[in-house]
């Protein structure tokens, strides 16, 4: 049957331009709707196939689809089905898409569609093209019959691509948020937030979330929260993600498996390990989730291991294996690294073997760490085996791994292994570092392999490293080990290679040569030292003089005297002048000694001056120069170098303390002090109750035997020689004592000097304090 409908339109044109976007539709929605059109008045004629008139009716009126009979089937009228009416609306939207034609076509419908019919038509539109849907909704929003619905708004929100229609989405969100009852639009709000978050629009998504939170909306569902959490964590905003997670808990929203998979690793990586473990336990107890995913286990094991909670990490690792998850290389690596770095190397290597048996292939970083850890722990055999396995596995060792192995073998003194690794390192094209060269050279120096050390040092120079400091350090190693010959050879090599050293090391080598009696080598060193603008101080000069004191060979004495002369120290001129006559000195001995001691800087050289006096008095006593020795002691005492040596306690006790003196100084001090005591007692009549000579255990027998040869009244105890004042006074009256104290040697001089030579101490050059020098036996 043919249907011909003549439509008489009203005088005013209906329709006009239809808005193309939601913002424009939202603006137009605030305009008053147009007045309703009058009913149509044209005659409607119904014809059959032949064109014969069946019936006619005056005008037409809007018909409700599915209710009013408007379609004839034969001679009977039937209502238009609602799906067909919805399809008609969708067809118009697809045909005209947007603009005035669409508005005119929709406005010419026999009857205005209701909200359900509009939703049915919108749902049938293709999801790939949002333009027809937005145009249809924009037209509908201008109609007086339109009422917002959650279904239509959520459909529109789900069809709008956020990448190109974010403005429309936000406009829809604002319109929905402006409605009085937000609880009636949960699907729309969830869809908007999910769409924005899923497509990576962080700022709009979080803006919508904050607006809903501020508005008190509690209807956000788990998928929307999960999408927002995933986006925040992907962008590295863990603190914002935790804020969303707290809001999720506050609103009472249930957590699903996806939420746990996002939240537990995020909490763990952020350092909130206890909160992560609590949520992890909650996840395992939640029904419907089953076992925790392998990713969550992996993150928990990794974080616990790196945080040093190795027991908890190992428990999590064993649980992961027990529930059937296959442990990844990354997880095993994290556990082994955690155990090794915490010093549990045995447990780490046990897990390493377990990992290897399980078929997992260690990573390059794990190989490197395990090799270096075993090397640093002294397990060089295991480290070498692992190093070989690492090369067989196709991993090229790093310079750090090579350096660690070389340095550890060098520290263990394994020359062959260290040199083999060093050459392997060079053949592999890896440039050894400064620490590697230093460790290798130190090992070779300690082993006394001078030629090989020289070769490695030249390789170090060719690599571009400065070698002066390293070469000097090796020279100090030879000196400290007492290998003076090797030290001299190394110094000659340094000179031939153009390597200079510092004056401190030259001085150390000079003193080592003096100690070992290599005087011919010592003098050039001292001349080099002086020529290098270094100052020979009083301590160094005194140490040379001490060698002269204990020297017993005439040739060596001449060599040492030459060395003393090469020092160019003023003390040498003083000693030479001390042994000359008054005609050459132009002044008495006492004045000459006082002039020398006035030139000493006592603020900086007081201890050196005491050391010099001790050694010089030893030398003068051995040379039989008692008068000169007593002058030196008297001036030294005047300058308060030994301020507490002599104590006068009026009539009670007088004492002399020689514990800080050498033997020669102690003898000179004893003779000079007893002479002073004698003058006080005989000339001034002052007699103390007792007199003490505090000698200490070292000098006790030397002083006691000297005085015993004069039949002195002093009694020897542990560290003190003491006698009553009256007895000492009587003893002072003896002529032989008077001659001895006045430096007039009695007839027993040969016996006395023999005892001095036998019992004389050594003024060792290494002594730098006031301690008593070692004893030395010598004959003259």
XYZ file of C-alpha atoms in Angstrom:
780
model
C 0.000 0.000 0.000
C 1.249 3.432 -0.792
C 1.124 6.043 1.893
C 1.049 9.668 0.854
C 0.939 12.251 3.512
C 0.461 15.887 2.719
C 1.634 18.067 5.500
C 0.425 21.592 5.851
C 3.005 23.579 7.759
C 2.308 26.511 9.975
C 3.046 30.010 8.871
C 6.194 30.144 11.075
C 9.156 27.996 10.062
C 9.985 25.481 12.792
C 13.450 24.376 13.563
C 16.250 26.680 12.493
C 19.914 26.068 13.307
C 20.591 23.132 15.639
C 23.582 23.548 18.047
C 26.559 21.355 17.215
C 28.187 21.098 20.632
C 27.201 20.661 24.223
C 28.558 24.016 25.457
C 26.468 25.793 22.866
C 23.489 23.604 23.735
C 24.019 24.437 27.390
C 23.955 28.152 26.569
C 20.847 27.838 24.495
C 19.099 25.755 27.149
C 18.677 28.865 29.219
C 16.611 30.565 26.431
C 12.810 30.229 26.641
C 11.433 27.446 24.405
C 9.412 28.472 21.320
C 5.576 28.399 21.558
C 3.865 25.166 20.443
C 2.773 24.976 16.811
C -0.859 24.772 15.925
C -2.235 21.507 14.594
C -1.881 20.751 10.962
C -4.933 21.574 8.815
C -4.140 19.972 5.417
C -6.237 17.034 4.212
C -4.612 13.662 4.546
C -5.569 11.238 1.755
C -4.913 7.497 1.937
C -4.611 5.814 -1.525
C -4.350 2.211 -2.566
C -1.905 0.653 -5.053
C -3.844 1.775 -8.030
C -4.072 5.282 -6.789
C -7.746 5.060 -5.836
C -8.778 7.065 -2.824
C -9.422 4.962 0.200
C -10.187 7.637 2.782
C -9.407 11.168 3.762
C -9.385 13.220 6.905
C -9.153 16.908 7.611
C -5.609 17.729 8.897
C -3.302 15.674 11.106
C -2.170 15.640 14.733
C 0.919 14.346 16.551
C 0.774 10.589 17.109
C 2.491 8.767 19.945
C 4.535 5.845 18.599
C 3.306 2.532 19.925
C -0.011 4.060 21.049
C -1.852 5.834 18.191
C -2.751 3.816 15.057
C -1.060 5.645 12.215
C -0.011 2.830 9.853
C -2.551 1.006 7.676
C -2.200 -2.668 6.935
C -4.928 -3.323 4.398
C -7.922 -1.498 5.751
C -6.850 -1.545 9.425
C -4.626 0.992 11.175
C -1.819 -0.033 13.510
C 0.420 2.027 15.836
C 4.063 2.710 14.825
C 6.409 0.433 16.858
C 8.724 2.272 19.277
C 11.843 0.606 17.938
C 10.876 1.786 14.474
C 10.289 5.296 15.740
C 13.684 5.220 17.497
C 15.278 3.932 14.305
C 13.634 6.778 12.399
C 15.152 9.304 14.809
C 18.562 7.619 14.572
C 18.326 7.570 10.788
C 17.640 11.279 10.737
C 20.628 11.904 13.052
C 22.863 9.804 10.850
C 21.552 11.386 7.635
C 21.850 15.012 8.626
C 24.474 14.614 11.427
C 24.157 18.200 12.657
C 22.982 21.680 11.897
C 19.675 23.141 10.688
C 18.627 20.198 8.502
C 18.751 17.854 11.448
C 16.810 20.265 13.636
C 14.174 20.715 10.941
C 13.837 16.987 10.341
C 13.524 16.173 14.042
C 11.065 18.988 14.611
C 8.869 17.651 11.730
C 8.295 14.329 13.443
C 4.609 13.459 13.854
C 5.018 13.593 17.607
C 7.684 14.680 20.036
C 9.733 11.763 21.357
C 9.871 11.087 25.075
C 13.017 10.485 27.151
C 12.853 6.702 26.779
C 12.490 6.921 23.001
C 15.379 9.395 22.863
C 17.566 7.030 24.881
C 16.596 4.131 22.610
C 17.492 6.142 19.534
C 20.772 7.360 21.059
C 21.775 3.825 22.036
C 21.338 2.628 18.463
C 23.753 5.200 17.091
C 27.246 3.886 16.277
C 29.785 4.312 19.066
C 32.628 5.110 16.680
C 31.174 8.485 15.640
C 30.022 10.741 18.509
C 28.827 13.608 16.267
C 25.278 12.282 15.554
C 24.787 11.535 19.237
C 25.967 14.948 20.410
C 23.805 16.648 17.775
C 20.747 14.628 18.786
C 21.260 15.353 22.490
C 21.892 19.034 21.737
C 18.538 19.230 19.867
C 16.715 17.354 22.604
C 18.033 19.638 25.352
C 16.329 22.576 23.649
C 12.958 20.880 23.684
C 10.470 21.631 26.445
C 9.833 17.974 27.111
C 13.527 17.162 27.790
C 14.492 15.959 31.283
C 18.115 14.995 32.221
C 18.644 11.300 32.887
C 21.576 9.333 34.192
C 21.332 6.748 31.442
C 21.485 9.275 28.610
C 24.249 11.318 30.250
C 26.342 8.243 31.004
C 25.823 7.027 27.415
C 26.964 10.354 26.099
C 29.982 10.396 28.447
C 31.003 6.897 27.377
C 30.724 7.784 23.648
C 32.818 10.980 23.823
C 36.556 10.333 23.231
C 38.437 12.222 25.979
C 41.382 12.875 23.666
C 39.312 15.098 21.366
C 36.190 15.907 23.389
C 37.580 16.639 26.848
C 35.877 20.036 26.829
C 32.480 18.415 26.168
C 33.145 15.857 28.906
C 33.983 18.558 31.438
C 30.902 20.533 30.354
C 28.749 17.450 30.889
C 30.390 16.972 34.303
C 29.700 20.590 35.281
C 26.059 20.329 34.148
C 25.596 17.151 36.143
C 27.313 18.635 39.179
C 24.925 21.616 39.001
C 21.890 19.347 39.359
C 20.295 19.277 42.804
C 20.519 15.506 43.307
C 23.961 14.123 42.504
C 23.065 10.705 43.861
C 20.706 10.238 40.862
C 23.635 10.421 38.411
C 26.233 7.917 39.657
C 26.839 6.308 36.273
C 27.484 9.643 34.573
C 29.968 10.864 37.155
C 31.785 7.534 37.284
C 31.963 7.381 33.525
C 33.428 10.891 33.232
C 36.120 10.280 35.875
C 36.972 6.847 34.453
C 37.168 8.129 30.894
C 39.430 11.037 31.765
C 41.717 8.914 33.962
C 41.867 6.004 31.536
C 42.958 8.266 28.692
C 45.731 9.885 30.765
C 44.132 13.294 31.335
C 45.551 13.711 34.835
C 44.614 17.273 35.669
C 40.983 17.094 34.472
C 40.493 13.692 36.129
C 41.886 14.783 39.487
C 39.965 18.053 39.212
C 36.701 16.127 38.824
C 37.658 13.870 41.736
C 38.316 16.843 44.019
C 35.044 18.486 42.972
C 33.104 15.348 43.813
C 34.925 14.969 47.129
C 34.223 18.574 48.069
C 30.572 18.129 47.079
C 30.256 15.119 49.396
C 29.536 12.654 46.596
C 30.074 9.077 47.826
C 28.990 7.262 44.703
C 32.327 6.799 42.956
C 32.820 3.122 42.231
C 35.882 0.895 42.303
C 36.688 1.064 38.547
C 36.796 4.865 38.661
C 39.054 4.805 41.714
C 41.297 2.195 40.091
C 41.630 4.240 36.906
C 42.572 7.321 38.910
C 45.031 5.365 41.071
C 46.670 3.830 38.027
C 47.070 7.225 36.352
C 48.573 8.870 39.457
C 51.010 6.036 40.067
C 52.030 5.988 36.413
C 52.875 9.673 36.638
C 54.895 9.124 39.835
C 52.436 10.960 42.110
C 52.302 8.354 44.851
C 51.302 10.840 47.545
C 48.250 11.881 45.487
C 47.419 8.237 44.883
C 47.443 7.601 48.634
C 45.091 10.558 49.039
C 42.677 8.911 46.596
C 43.121 5.597 48.421
C 42.231 7.225 51.740
C 39.131 8.791 50.194
C 38.200 5.396 48.833
C 38.345 3.920 52.317
C 36.418 6.858 53.796
C 33.588 6.539 51.247
C 33.219 2.837 51.974
C 34.050 1.740 48.455
C 35.039 -1.907 48.228
C 38.562 -2.777 47.097
C 38.904 -5.304 44.333
C 41.892 -7.243 43.068
C 42.929 -4.406 40.771
C 42.985 -1.953 43.658
C 45.208 -4.232 45.703
C 47.548 -4.777 42.756
C 47.960 -1.027 42.472
C 48.027 -0.021 46.125
C 50.251 -2.689 47.694
C 53.266 -2.166 45.374
C 52.825 1.608 45.538
C 52.838 1.631 49.343
C 55.865 -0.649 49.423
C 57.874 1.418 46.940
C 57.010 4.602 48.829
C 58.564 3.197 51.997
C 55.297 2.509 53.796
C 56.227 -1.121 54.167
C 54.091 -1.866 57.223
C 50.985 -0.452 55.542
C 51.783 -2.458 52.412
C 52.141 -5.693 54.389
C 48.882 -5.032 56.213
C 47.032 -4.476 52.926
C 48.774 -7.521 51.440
C 47.508 -9.716 54.286
C 44.043 -8.222 53.857
C 44.207 -9.036 50.150
C 44.998 -12.685 50.818
C 42.070 -12.985 53.248
C 39.540 -11.303 50.934
C 37.115 -13.776 49.365
C 36.996 -14.009 45.614
C 40.539 -12.782 45.024
C 42.419 -16.031 45.416
C 46.191 -15.980 45.562
C 48.035 -12.700 45.289
C 49.416 -11.877 41.837
C 53.053 -12.578 41.110
C 53.723 -8.872 40.541
C 52.661 -7.985 44.066
C 54.840 -10.745 45.519
C 57.794 -9.580 43.432
C 57.526 -5.986 44.581
C 57.145 -6.964 48.232
C 60.184 -9.251 48.136
C 62.262 -6.617 46.346
C 61.306 -3.791 48.713
C 61.738 -5.856 51.873
C 65.140 -7.090 50.724
C 66.379 -3.604 49.839
C 65.049 -2.255 53.142
C 67.167 -4.762 55.048
C 64.206 -6.809 56.325
C 65.775 -9.985 55.094
C 63.825 -12.387 57.298
C 60.502 -10.964 56.121
C 61.745 -10.911 52.522
C 62.845 -14.536 52.701
C 59.482 -15.504 54.202
C 57.668 -13.704 51.396
C 59.977 -15.380 48.874
C 59.252 -18.860 50.257
C 55.516 -18.119 50.334
C 55.669 -16.984 46.714
C 57.226 -20.302 45.718
C 54.738 -22.267 47.864
C 51.639 -20.776 46.205
C 52.939 -21.835 42.805
C 54.369 -18.661 41.341
C 57.498 -18.928 39.240
C 60.160 -16.733 40.730
C 61.573 -14.284 38.230
C 65.228 -13.422 37.822
C 64.581 -9.942 39.198
C 63.122 -11.298 42.439
C 65.937 -13.786 42.967
C 68.435 -11.063 42.169
C 66.894 -8.759 44.757
C 67.071 -11.464 47.417
C 70.664 -12.425 46.647
C 71.730 -8.784 46.560
C 70.004 -8.093 49.867
C 71.664 -11.044 51.575
C 75.113 -10.305 50.158
C 75.035 -6.596 50.953
C 73.972 -7.285 54.517
C 76.989 -9.511 55.030
C 75.094 -12.831 54.812
C 77.222 -14.134 52.000
C 76.653 -17.817 52.823
C 72.870 -17.459 52.681
C 73.177 -15.404 49.513
C 75.327 -18.031 47.803
C 72.910 -20.767 48.901
C 70.047 -18.881 47.257
C 72.291 -18.304 44.232
C 72.782 -22.044 43.808
C 69.061 -22.629 44.291
C 68.344 -20.088 41.596
C 70.812 -21.724 39.222
C 69.290 -25.177 39.829
C 65.859 -23.732 39.090
C 66.991 -22.783 35.607
C 67.102 -19.041 36.119
C 69.917 -17.227 34.362
C 71.644 -14.644 36.583
C 71.811 -11.134 35.262
C 74.985 -9.234 34.533
C 74.569 -7.064 37.608
C 74.055 -10.072 39.874
C 77.120 -11.817 38.481
C 79.168 -8.693 39.053
C 77.965 -8.242 42.620
C 78.495 -11.884 43.624
C 81.985 -11.988 42.127
C 83.024 -8.786 43.894
C 81.413 -9.827 47.189
C 83.297 -13.137 47.265
C 86.516 -11.368 46.313
C 86.178 -8.786 49.069
C 85.388 -11.535 51.578
C 88.645 -13.261 50.777
C 87.012 -16.172 48.917
C 89.255 -15.695 45.935
C 88.877 -19.239 44.582
C 85.088 -18.950 44.475
C 85.356 -15.462 42.995
C 87.679 -16.719 40.264
C 85.288 -19.586 39.426
C 82.301 -17.254 39.268
C 84.336 -14.875 37.145
C 84.978 -17.670 34.671
C 81.282 -18.634 34.659
C 80.428 -15.001 34.033
C 82.667 -14.886 30.956
C 81.253 -18.208 29.681
C 77.739 -16.813 30.065
C 78.650 -14.067 27.615
C 78.944 -11.203 30.061
C 81.847 -8.847 29.613
C 83.246 -7.941 33.052
C 83.233 -4.299 34.007
C 86.419 -2.410 34.892
C 85.155 -2.396 38.477
C 84.979 -6.202 38.565
C 88.453 -6.539 37.098
C 89.770 -3.948 39.534
C 88.159 -5.679 42.517
C 89.665 -9.051 41.620
C 93.108 -7.617 40.925
C 93.101 -5.594 44.140
C 91.889 -8.476 46.291
C 94.471 -10.885 44.871
C 97.089 -8.194 45.360
C 96.004 -7.679 48.961
C 96.303 -11.436 49.528
C 99.795 -11.376 48.054
C 98.911 -13.722 45.173
C 101.300 -12.306 42.610
C 100.647 -14.770 39.776
C 96.853 -14.505 39.924
C 96.939 -10.722 40.265
C 99.304 -10.255 37.333
C 97.337 -12.719 35.185
C 94.124 -10.788 35.820
C 95.947 -7.516 35.207
C 97.161 -8.675 31.784
C 93.733 -10.125 30.992
C 92.240 -6.764 31.857
C 94.619 -4.991 29.498
C 94.028 -7.536 26.692
C 90.270 -7.026 27.026
C 90.749 -3.343 26.317
C 89.814 -2.266 29.839
C 91.915 0.551 31.239
C 93.041 -0.129 34.810
C 92.226 2.564 37.306
C 94.467 4.347 39.751
C 93.447 2.104 42.660
C 94.241 -1.020 40.606
C 97.729 0.203 39.739
C 98.321 1.258 43.343
C 97.245 -2.100 44.785
C 99.358 -4.008 42.284
C 102.444 -1.874 42.885
C 102.031 -2.100 46.647
C 101.942 -5.901 46.412
C 105.045 -5.991 44.231
C 106.838 -3.630 46.599
C 105.970 -5.759 49.608
C 107.227 -8.808 47.754
C 110.464 -7.021 46.863
C 109.874 -7.508 43.111
C 111.473 -4.230 42.129
C 111.949 -4.882 38.412
C 108.337 -5.946 37.879
C 107.138 -2.972 39.934
C 109.177 -0.637 37.722
C 107.574 -2.129 34.604
C 104.047 -1.715 36.014
C 104.859 1.831 37.109
C 105.900 2.735 33.577
C 102.648 1.213 32.263
C 100.816 3.370 34.772
C 102.625 6.423 33.408
C 101.738 5.421 29.847
C 98.062 5.216 30.891
C 98.140 8.890 31.793
C 98.247 8.674 35.578
C 100.654 10.770 37.687
C 103.261 8.452 39.162
C 105.350 10.684 41.436
C 103.254 10.063 44.536
C 102.931 6.327 43.873
C 106.660 5.925 43.282
C 107.408 7.784 46.517
C 104.950 5.566 48.385
C 106.746 2.472 47.135
C 110.045 3.986 48.237
C 108.581 4.443 51.722
C 107.485 0.795 51.733
C 111.098 -0.305 51.135
C 112.336 2.085 53.816
C 109.832 0.964 56.440
C 110.555 -2.698 55.733
C 114.229 -2.046 56.351
C 115.107 -2.960 52.745
C 117.593 -0.144 52.387
C 119.368 -1.701 49.405
C 116.077 -2.033 47.517
C 115.166 1.498 48.511
C 118.435 2.819 47.073
C 117.917 0.828 43.867
C 114.353 2.147 43.563
C 115.598 5.692 44.119
C 118.124 5.251 41.316
C 115.342 3.945 39.057
C 113.238 6.978 39.917
C 116.118 9.232 39.003
C 116.657 7.475 35.663
C 112.923 7.757 34.888
C 112.859 11.436 35.783
C 110.647 10.910 38.832
C 111.277 13.228 41.767
C 110.487 12.534 45.390
C 110.083 14.805 48.384
C 112.576 15.784 51.066
C 110.731 13.888 53.783
C 111.355 10.569 52.036
C 114.969 11.538 51.305
C 115.422 12.151 55.022
C 113.804 8.830 55.912
C 116.088 6.988 53.503
C 119.124 8.872 54.846
C 118.307 7.834 58.396
C 117.789 4.265 57.220
C 121.230 4.318 55.562
C 122.776 5.685 58.753
C 121.101 2.985 60.800
C 122.399 0.204 58.546
C 125.889 1.685 58.303
C 125.692 2.638 54.601
C 127.534 5.894 55.186
C 128.806 6.182 51.599
C 125.199 6.218 50.384
C 124.014 8.409 53.230
C 126.212 11.406 52.449
C 124.871 11.982 48.860
C 121.351 11.703 50.255
C 122.086 14.370 52.857
C 123.652 16.602 50.241
C 120.536 16.159 48.084
C 118.413 16.951 51.090
C 120.333 20.167 51.786
C 120.415 21.121 48.112
C 116.630 20.703 47.953
C 116.184 23.721 50.231
C 115.457 21.464 53.178
C 116.735 22.520 56.565
C 118.752 20.101 58.659
C 117.187 20.591 62.063
C 118.785 19.972 65.436
C 117.144 16.563 65.809
C 118.578 15.266 62.528
C 122.031 16.602 63.372
C 121.869 15.074 66.855
C 120.910 11.692 65.388
C 124.047 11.798 63.210
C 126.116 12.729 66.260
C 124.611 9.781 68.120
C 125.899 7.459 65.380
C 129.346 8.976 65.892
C 129.088 8.386 69.646
C 128.517 4.680 69.266
C 130.806 4.165 66.272
C 133.783 1.863 66.915
C 135.452 1.898 63.508
C 137.900 4.635 62.647
C 136.974 4.691 58.956
C 133.310 4.965 59.791
C 134.117 7.762 62.242
C 135.681 9.751 59.419
C 132.653 9.076 57.199
C 130.278 10.228 59.904
C 132.371 13.329 60.546
C 132.092 14.125 56.831
C 128.341 13.671 57.030
C 128.208 16.013 60.038
C 130.149 18.559 58.046
C 127.831 18.152 55.038
C 124.807 18.939 57.203
C 125.943 22.607 57.443
C 124.216 22.939 60.789
C 125.370 25.545 63.289
C 125.686 22.862 65.968
C 128.580 21.382 64.008
C 130.478 24.651 64.142
C 129.740 24.765 67.865
C 131.184 21.282 68.482
C 134.242 22.053 66.393
C 134.785 25.258 68.342
C 134.263 23.383 71.611
C 137.288 21.190 70.906
C 139.574 24.044 69.901
C 141.752 26.099 72.203
C 140.856 29.486 73.670
C 143.213 31.210 71.251
C 141.130 30.068 68.289
C 137.773 30.483 70.041
C 138.644 33.994 71.266
C 136.537 33.376 74.407
C 136.304 30.990 77.368
C 134.416 27.687 77.057
C 131.539 28.755 79.311
C 130.945 31.954 77.362
C 131.150 30.044 74.096
C 128.583 27.510 75.256
C 126.261 30.231 76.560
C 126.426 32.054 73.242
C 125.388 28.904 71.359
C 122.468 28.117 73.657
C 121.220 31.696 73.417
C 120.593 31.131 69.697
C 118.212 28.203 70.267
C 114.501 28.791 69.723
C 113.206 27.223 72.928
C 109.568 27.581 71.893
C 110.030 25.181 68.974
C 113.252 23.318 69.726
C 113.207 22.735 73.471
C 112.829 18.957 73.221
C 115.413 18.869 70.407
C 117.821 20.864 72.614
C 117.407 18.357 75.458
C 118.107 15.532 73.034
C 121.198 17.365 71.773
C 122.524 17.952 75.311
C 122.110 14.275 76.222
C 124.007 13.040 73.168
C 126.649 15.772 73.335
C 127.419 15.022 76.989
C 127.782 11.352 76.117
C 130.290 12.300 73.426
C 132.232 14.706 75.657
C 132.498 12.196 78.510
C 133.745 9.493 76.164
C 136.294 11.931 74.776
C 137.457 12.734 78.320
C 136.295 16.365 78.117
C 134.778 16.566 81.635
C 135.350 20.290 82.019
C 133.641 21.071 78.734
C 130.880 18.628 79.587
C 130.274 20.362 82.925
C 130.074 23.719 81.132
C 127.461 22.330 78.729
C 125.437 20.900 81.624
C 125.652 24.132 83.611
C 124.401 26.242 80.681
C 121.653 23.731 79.883
C 120.502 23.891 83.492
C 120.661 27.680 83.441
C 118.393 27.717 80.367
C 115.895 25.491 82.250
C 116.190 22.558 79.882
C 116.188 20.347 82.990
C 114.374 22.662 85.375
C 113.315 20.008 87.888
C 116.556 18.073 87.996
C 117.919 19.722 91.191
C 115.690 20.351 94.206
C 116.756 22.125 97.433
C 114.326 21.597 100.294
C 116.154 23.789 102.815
C 117.466 21.672 105.732
C 115.293 18.646 105.035
C 116.368 17.076 101.734
C 118.389 17.863 98.642
C 117.882 15.756 95.526
C 119.091 15.272 91.971
C 116.817 13.603 89.387
C 118.756 12.131 86.419
C 116.056 9.779 85.098
C 115.541 11.861 81.949
C 119.256 11.974 81.106
C 121.631 9.831 79.112
C 124.436 8.094 80.981
C 127.036 10.703 80.108
C 124.680 13.512 81.069
C 123.772 11.700 84.275
C 127.443 11.337 85.259
C 128.204 14.971 84.456
C 125.088 16.127 86.298
C 125.977 13.991 89.297
C 129.529 15.355 89.519
C 128.435 18.967 88.968
C 125.532 18.751 91.433
C 127.571 17.054 94.154
C 130.114 19.843 93.727
C 127.326 22.398 94.295
C 126.090 20.457 97.327
C 129.671 20.403 98.724
C 130.072 24.190 98.380
C 126.751 24.795 100.163
C 127.603 22.443 102.985
C 131.260 23.455 103.549
C 131.166 27.174 102.742
C 127.674 28.083 103.953
C 127.277 25.520 106.700
C 123.907 24.209 105.480
C 123.588 20.469 106.095
C 120.300 18.741 105.056
C 118.964 15.683 106.772
C 119.415 13.566 103.654
C 120.586 13.725 100.053
C 118.939 11.693 97.257
C 120.080 10.801 93.769
C 116.990 9.667 91.819
C 118.415 7.504 89.052
C 115.701 5.099 88.069
C 116.444 1.439 87.331
C 118.518 2.117 84.177
C 121.143 4.493 85.570
C 121.203 3.179 89.104
C 124.192 0.853 88.764
C 126.220 3.251 86.559
C 126.051 6.127 89.058
C 126.414 3.786 92.037
C 129.613 2.175 90.700
C 131.191 5.534 89.920
C 130.505 6.733 93.443
C 131.471 3.400 94.958
C 134.981 3.807 93.557
C 135.216 6.861 95.825
C 133.798 4.985 98.824
C 130.672 7.125 98.932
C 128.114 6.781 101.755
C 125.171 6.505 99.330
C 122.987 3.443 99.775
C 121.413 1.912 96.689
C 117.695 1.097 96.714
C 115.395 0.295 93.803
C 115.574 3.600 91.975
C 117.252 5.980 94.429
C 120.694 6.477 95.927
C 120.318 8.117 99.344
C 122.596 9.073 102.236
C 122.319 11.154 105.473
C 123.541 14.738 105.204
C 126.140 14.323 107.953
C 127.686 11.299 106.278
C 127.884 13.097 102.959
C 129.510 16.090 104.674
C 132.264 13.889 106.079
C 132.676 12.266 102.693
C 133.051 15.659 101.006
C 136.021 16.405 103.253
C 138.105 13.606 101.754
C 140.847 14.879 99.385
C 140.105 12.311 96.694
C 136.469 13.379 96.612
C 137.522 17.013 96.454
C 139.839 16.272 93.535
C 137.129 14.245 91.751
C 134.511 16.940 92.130
C 136.960 19.640 91.024
C 137.630 17.642 87.847
C 141.115 16.636 88.939
C 141.130 12.983 87.860
C 142.685 10.733 90.543
C 145.188 8.034 89.867
C 142.421 5.494 89.374
C 141.335 7.240 86.148
C 142.109 4.277 83.915
C 139.898 1.991 85.974
C 137.119 4.539 86.008
C 137.215 5.119 82.228
C 137.271 1.372 81.609
C 134.049 1.027 83.602
C 132.507 3.910 81.664
C 133.412 2.305 78.326
C 131.949 -1.033 79.317
C 128.690 0.350 80.650
C 128.157 3.306 78.334
C 124.669 3.530 76.674
C 123.773 3.976 73.031
C 122.259 7.305 72.023
C 120.161 5.803 69.262
C 119.169 8.270 66.509
C 115.584 7.075 66.507
C 115.084 8.323 70.059
C 113.159 11.579 69.842
C 112.066 12.024 73.466
C 113.754 12.317 76.810
C 113.665 8.591 77.408
C 116.939 6.973 78.444
C 118.931 5.737 75.398
C 119.910 2.116 75.126
C 123.170 0.967 76.694
C 126.147 0.445 74.464
C 129.427 -1.282 75.231
C 132.467 0.139 73.523
C 136.191 0.507 74.170
C 138.574 3.295 73.386
